mmCIF file of C-alpha atoms in Angstrom:
data_model
loop_
_atom_site.group_PDB
_atom_site.id
_atom_site.type_symbol
_atom_site.label_atom_id
_atom_site.label_comp_id
_atom_site.label_asym_id
_atom_site.label_seq_id
_atom_site.Cartn_x
_atom_site.Cartn_y
_atom_site.Cartn_z
ATOM 1 C CA ASN A 1 142.622 17.290 -36.585
ATOM 2 C CA PRO A 2 144.436 14.077 -35.551
ATOM 3 C CA MET A 3 141.142 12.430 -34.753
ATOM 4 C CA SER A 4 139.979 12.687 -38.287
ATOM 5 C CA ARG A 5 143.169 10.751 -39.347
ATOM 6 C CA PHE A 6 142.583 8.162 -36.663
ATOM 7 C CA ALA A 7 139.000 7.730 -37.823
ATOM 8 C CA THR A 8 140.117 6.870 -41.272
ATOM 9 C CA MET A 9 142.603 4.305 -40.012
ATOM 10 C CA ASP A 10 139.924 2.896 -37.663
ATOM 11 C CA ALA A 11 137.387 2.597 -40.533
ATOM 12 C CA LEU A 12 139.879 1.123 -43.028
ATOM 13 C CA VAL A 13 140.990 -1.564 -40.707
ATOM 14 C CA HIS A 14 137.756 -2.453 -38.845
ATOM 15 C CA ASP A 15 135.134 -1.640 -41.577
ATOM 16 C CA HIS A 16 137.257 -1.968 -44.748
ATOM 17 C CA ALA A 17 135.909 1.397 -46.002
ATOM 18 C CA TRP A 18 136.711 5.040 -46.001
ATOM 19 C CA ILE A 19 133.321 5.749 -44.255
ATOM 20 C CA ILE A 20 133.962 6.811 -40.640
ATOM 21 C CA ASN A 21 130.316 6.579 -39.388
ATOM 22 C CA ARG A 22 131.162 3.594 -37.069
ATOM 23 C CA SER A 23 134.615 4.855 -35.942
ATOM 24 C CA VAL A 24 135.115 5.841 -32.325
ATOM 25 C CA PHE A 25 136.355 9.115 -33.747
ATOM 26 C CA VAL A 26 133.266 10.005 -35.690
ATOM 27 C CA SER A 27 132.709 13.080 -33.529
ATOM 28 C CA THR A 28 135.714 14.844 -35.094
ATOM 29 C CA ALA A 29 135.029 18.210 -36.624
ATOM 30 C CA ASP A 30 137.306 17.457 -39.587
ATOM 31 C CA LYS A 31 134.791 15.396 -41.645
ATOM 32 C CA VAL A 32 132.575 15.858 -44.662
ATOM 33 C CA ARG A 33 129.069 14.499 -45.067
ATOM 34 C CA ILE A 34 127.943 12.964 -48.325
ATOM 35 C CA GLY A 35 124.426 11.659 -48.020
ATOM 36 C CA GLU A 36 124.279 9.809 -44.771
ATOM 37 C CA ARG A 37 128.066 8.987 -44.761
ATOM 38 C CA TYR A 38 130.969 10.779 -43.133
ATOM 39 C CA TYR A 39 134.446 10.841 -44.472
ATOM 40 C CA SER A 40 137.580 12.465 -43.065
ATOM 41 C CA SER A 41 138.351 15.820 -44.653
ATOM 42 C CA LYS A 42 142.130 15.267 -44.337
ATOM 43 C CA PRO A 43 144.318 14.019 -47.200
ATOM 44 C CA PRO A 44 144.299 10.250 -47.254
ATOM 45 C CA MET A 45 148.022 9.394 -47.555
ATOM 46 C CA LEU A 46 149.057 9.473 -43.903
ATOM 47 C CA SER A 47 145.876 7.853 -42.728
ATOM 48 C CA THR A 48 146.392 5.058 -45.260
ATOM 49 C CA VAL A 49 149.895 4.445 -44.279
ATOM 50 C CA GLY A 50 148.742 4.594 -40.662
ATOM 51 C CA ALA A 51 146.001 2.098 -41.421
ATOM 52 C CA VAL A 52 148.672 -0.390 -42.774
ATOM 53 C CA ILE A 53 150.713 0.031 -39.539
ATOM 54 C CA TYR A 54 147.646 -0.148 -37.225
ATOM 55 C CA LYS A 55 146.421 -3.329 -38.920
ATOM 56 C CA GLN A 56 149.831 -4.956 -38.296
ATOM 57 C CA LEU A 57 149.957 -3.672 -34.773
ATOM 58 C CA ARG A 58 146.499 -4.978 -34.082
ATOM 59 C CA ALA A 59 147.346 -8.295 -35.456
ATOM 60 C CA LEU A 60 150.522 -8.578 -33.382
ATOM 61 C CA THR A 61 149.316 -7.157 -30.115
ATOM 62 C CA GLY A 62 145.520 -6.972 -30.162
ATOM 63 C CA LEU A 63 145.661 -3.247 -29.549
ATOM 64 C CA SER A 64 142.500 -1.598 -30.934
ATOM 65 C CA PHE A 65 141.174 1.946 -31.240
ATOM 66 C CA ARG A 66 137.750 0.518 -30.429
ATOM 67 C CA GLU A 67 138.710 -1.273 -27.255
ATOM 68 C CA ASP A 68 141.653 0.690 -25.868
ATOM 69 C CA THR A 69 141.395 4.048 -27.571
ATOM 70 C CA ALA A 70 143.776 6.086 -25.459
ATOM 71 C CA LEU A 71 146.618 3.564 -25.624
ATOM 72 C CA ALA A 72 146.076 2.925 -29.310
ATOM 73 C CA VAL A 73 146.266 6.665 -30.027
ATOM 74 C CA LYS A 74 149.450 7.035 -28.102
ATOM 75 C CA VAL A 75 151.221 4.088 -29.805
ATOM 76 C CA MET A 76 150.081 5.134 -33.285
ATOM 77 C CA THR A 77 151.195 8.699 -32.593
ATOM 78 C CA LEU A 78 154.588 7.451 -31.447
ATOM 79 C CA LEU A 79 154.977 5.260 -34.522
ATOM 80 C CA LEU A 80 153.906 7.709 -37.092
ATOM 81 C CA GLY A 81 155.000 11.068 -35.541
ATOM 82 C CA GLY A 82 157.802 10.123 -33.173
ATOM 83 C CA LEU A 83 159.513 7.760 -35.638
ATOM 84 C CA SER A 84 159.193 10.275 -38.445
ATOM 85 C CA HIS A 85 160.937 12.815 -36.157
ATOM 86 C CA VAL A 86 163.673 10.273 -35.507
ATOM 87 C CA VAL A 87 164.147 9.795 -39.296
ATOM 88 C CA LEU A 88 164.178 13.530 -39.731
ATOM 89 C CA LEU A 89 166.872 13.998 -37.150
ATOM 90 C CA GLY A 90 168.970 11.135 -38.494
ATOM 91 C CA TYR A 91 168.932 12.630 -42.050
ATOM 92 C CA ALA A 92 169.584 16.110 -40.706
ATOM 93 C CA TYR A 93 172.741 14.802 -39.007
ATOM 94 C CA GLN A 94 173.834 12.937 -42.078
ATOM 95 C CA PHE A 95 173.319 16.147 -44.100
ATOM 96 C CA LEU A 96 175.410 18.165 -41.697
ATOM 97 C CA LYS A 97 178.233 15.639 -41.907
ATOM 98 C CA HIS A 98 178.331 16.162 -45.721
ATOM 99 C CA LEU A 99 179.066 19.760 -45.233
ATOM 100 C CA LYS A 100 182.573 19.027 -44.023
ATOM 101 C CA LEU A 101 182.276 21.241 -40.963
ATOM 102 C CA SER A 102 184.127 20.783 -37.729
ATOM 103 C CA SER A 103 182.687 18.288 -35.244
ATOM 104 C CA ALA A 104 181.756 21.137 -32.883
ATOM 105 C CA VAL A 105 179.856 23.049 -35.558
ATOM 106 C CA VAL A 106 178.024 19.882 -36.662
ATOM 107 C CA LEU A 107 177.005 19.065 -33.079
ATOM 108 C CA TRP A 108 175.918 22.640 -32.346
ATOM 109 C CA SER A 109 173.973 22.850 -35.664
ATOM 110 C CA TYR A 110 172.328 19.440 -34.958
ATOM 111 C CA VAL A 111 171.296 20.557 -31.417
ATOM 112 C CA CYS A 112 169.824 23.813 -32.834
ATOM 113 C CA PHE A 113 168.011 21.870 -35.529
ATOM 114 C CA ALA A 114 166.750 19.189 -33.043
ATOM 115 C CA PHE A 115 165.449 21.633 -30.429
ATOM 116 C CA GLY A 116 165.288 25.001 -32.014
ATOM 117 C CA GLN A 117 162.292 24.457 -34.102
ATOM 118 C CA LEU A 118 158.737 23.073 -33.787
ATOM 119 C CA GLY A 119 159.617 19.572 -35.161
ATOM 120 C CA LEU A 120 159.644 18.085 -31.621
ATOM 121 C CA ALA A 121 156.209 19.565 -30.800
ATOM 122 C CA TYR A 122 154.779 18.316 -34.224
ATOM 123 C CA ALA A 123 156.227 14.817 -33.405
ATOM 124 C CA THR A 124 153.890 14.482 -30.410
ATOM 125 C CA THR A 125 150.719 14.722 -32.452
ATOM 126 C CA LEU A 126 149.561 13.076 -35.694
ATOM 127 C CA ASN A 127 149.983 15.438 -38.636
ATOM 128 C CA ASN A 128 151.472 15.583 -42.104
ATOM 129 C CA HIS A 129 154.217 17.984 -41.195
ATOM 130 C CA THR A 130 156.610 15.572 -39.526
ATOM 131 C CA PRO A 131 156.517 12.810 -42.142
ATOM 132 C CA ALA A 132 156.839 15.499 -44.864
ATOM 133 C CA ALA A 133 159.762 17.065 -43.178
ATOM 134 C CA ALA A 134 161.404 13.657 -42.845
ATOM 135 C CA THR A 135 160.739 12.939 -46.429
ATOM 136 C CA ALA A 136 162.172 16.288 -47.516
ATOM 137 C CA MET A 137 165.290 15.949 -45.413
ATOM 138 C CA PHE A 138 165.798 12.427 -46.898
ATOM 139 C CA ALA A 139 165.507 13.842 -50.456
ATOM 140 C CA ILE A 140 167.886 16.718 -49.568
ATOM 141 C CA THR A 141 170.427 14.351 -48.068
ATOM 142 C CA VAL A 142 170.269 11.976 -51.074
ATOM 143 C CA ALA A 143 170.642 14.808 -53.476
ATOM 144 C CA VAL A 144 173.760 16.109 -51.607
ATOM 145 C CA GLU A 145 175.176 12.652 -51.568
ATOM 146 C CA ILE A 146 174.763 12.348 -55.320
ATOM 147 C CA LEU A 147 176.274 15.718 -55.882
ATOM 148 C CA MET A 148 179.158 14.971 -53.611
ATOM 149 C CA SER A 149 179.858 11.636 -55.236
ATOM 150 C CA ARG A 150 179.807 13.305 -58.702
ATOM 151 C CA ARG A 151 182.252 15.941 -57.442
ATOM 152 C CA ARG A 152 184.574 13.255 -56.105
ATOM 153 C CA ALA A 153 184.369 11.394 -59.435
ATOM 154 C CA ASP A 154 185.047 14.650 -61.394
ATOM 155 C CA GLU A 155 188.159 15.270 -59.126
ATOM 156 C CA ALA A 156 189.418 11.644 -59.650
ATOM 157 C CA GLY A 157 189.052 12.047 -63.363
ATOM 158 C CA ASP A 158 186.430 9.304 -63.775
ATOM 159 C CA PRO A 159 185.537 9.205 -67.469
ATOM 160 C CA ALA A 160 181.921 8.333 -66.521
ATOM 161 C CA SER A 161 181.651 11.692 -64.808
ATOM 162 C CA GLU A 162 182.901 13.545 -67.802
ATOM 163 C CA THR A 163 180.219 11.871 -69.912
ATOM 164 C CA ARG A 164 177.560 12.889 -67.413
ATOM 165 C CA GLY A 165 178.717 16.419 -67.562
ATOM 166 C CA THR A 166 178.760 16.438 -71.418
ATOM 167 C CA LEU A 167 175.224 15.049 -71.507
ATOM 168 C CA VAL A 168 173.958 17.676 -69.087
ATOM 169 C CA SER A 169 175.688 20.519 -70.934
ATOM 170 C CA VAL A 170 174.364 19.275 -74.304
ATOM 171 C CA THR A 171 170.903 19.063 -72.923
ATOM 172 C CA SER A 172 171.176 22.614 -71.370
ATOM 173 C CA ASN A 173 172.571 24.150 -74.511
ATOM 174 C CA SER A 174 170.009 22.730 -76.805
ATOM 175 C CA ALA A 175 167.086 24.013 -74.703
#
């Protein structure tokens, strides 16, 4: 599964194409054949983002899938999976702080979140789950921040918050 994603990154950076025939990862089982060309069967988003990062990493360090496959795979997995997990944990902590819980409850909840689910295991391999979870936690945290700021504005008697509420209720009632 990860090899198919690495094959796309390799092909995009080295061959400037989606065709993975010349990739060191062409033996992956997760590919489709169209004519004589092979393509990854995985969704392209993570591989495309990975290709951008890999291209910069290669320009800065010379690290290459084609010359030092094992090290390049480890570094790219750390950058895409590991950093996504760190972002996920950062936003999870921020979310917990918004709940106005005691410090002990926030800490215990955070430890349970960090180690009581498969996120850490997923962070050690290249997959869509970790970046998707980080993106979802980011969106949830931002939504909570917006709702909390609106609540504070309502409690402070901010006229702008009353207008927002009126617009929402007018829209809701007219539907």
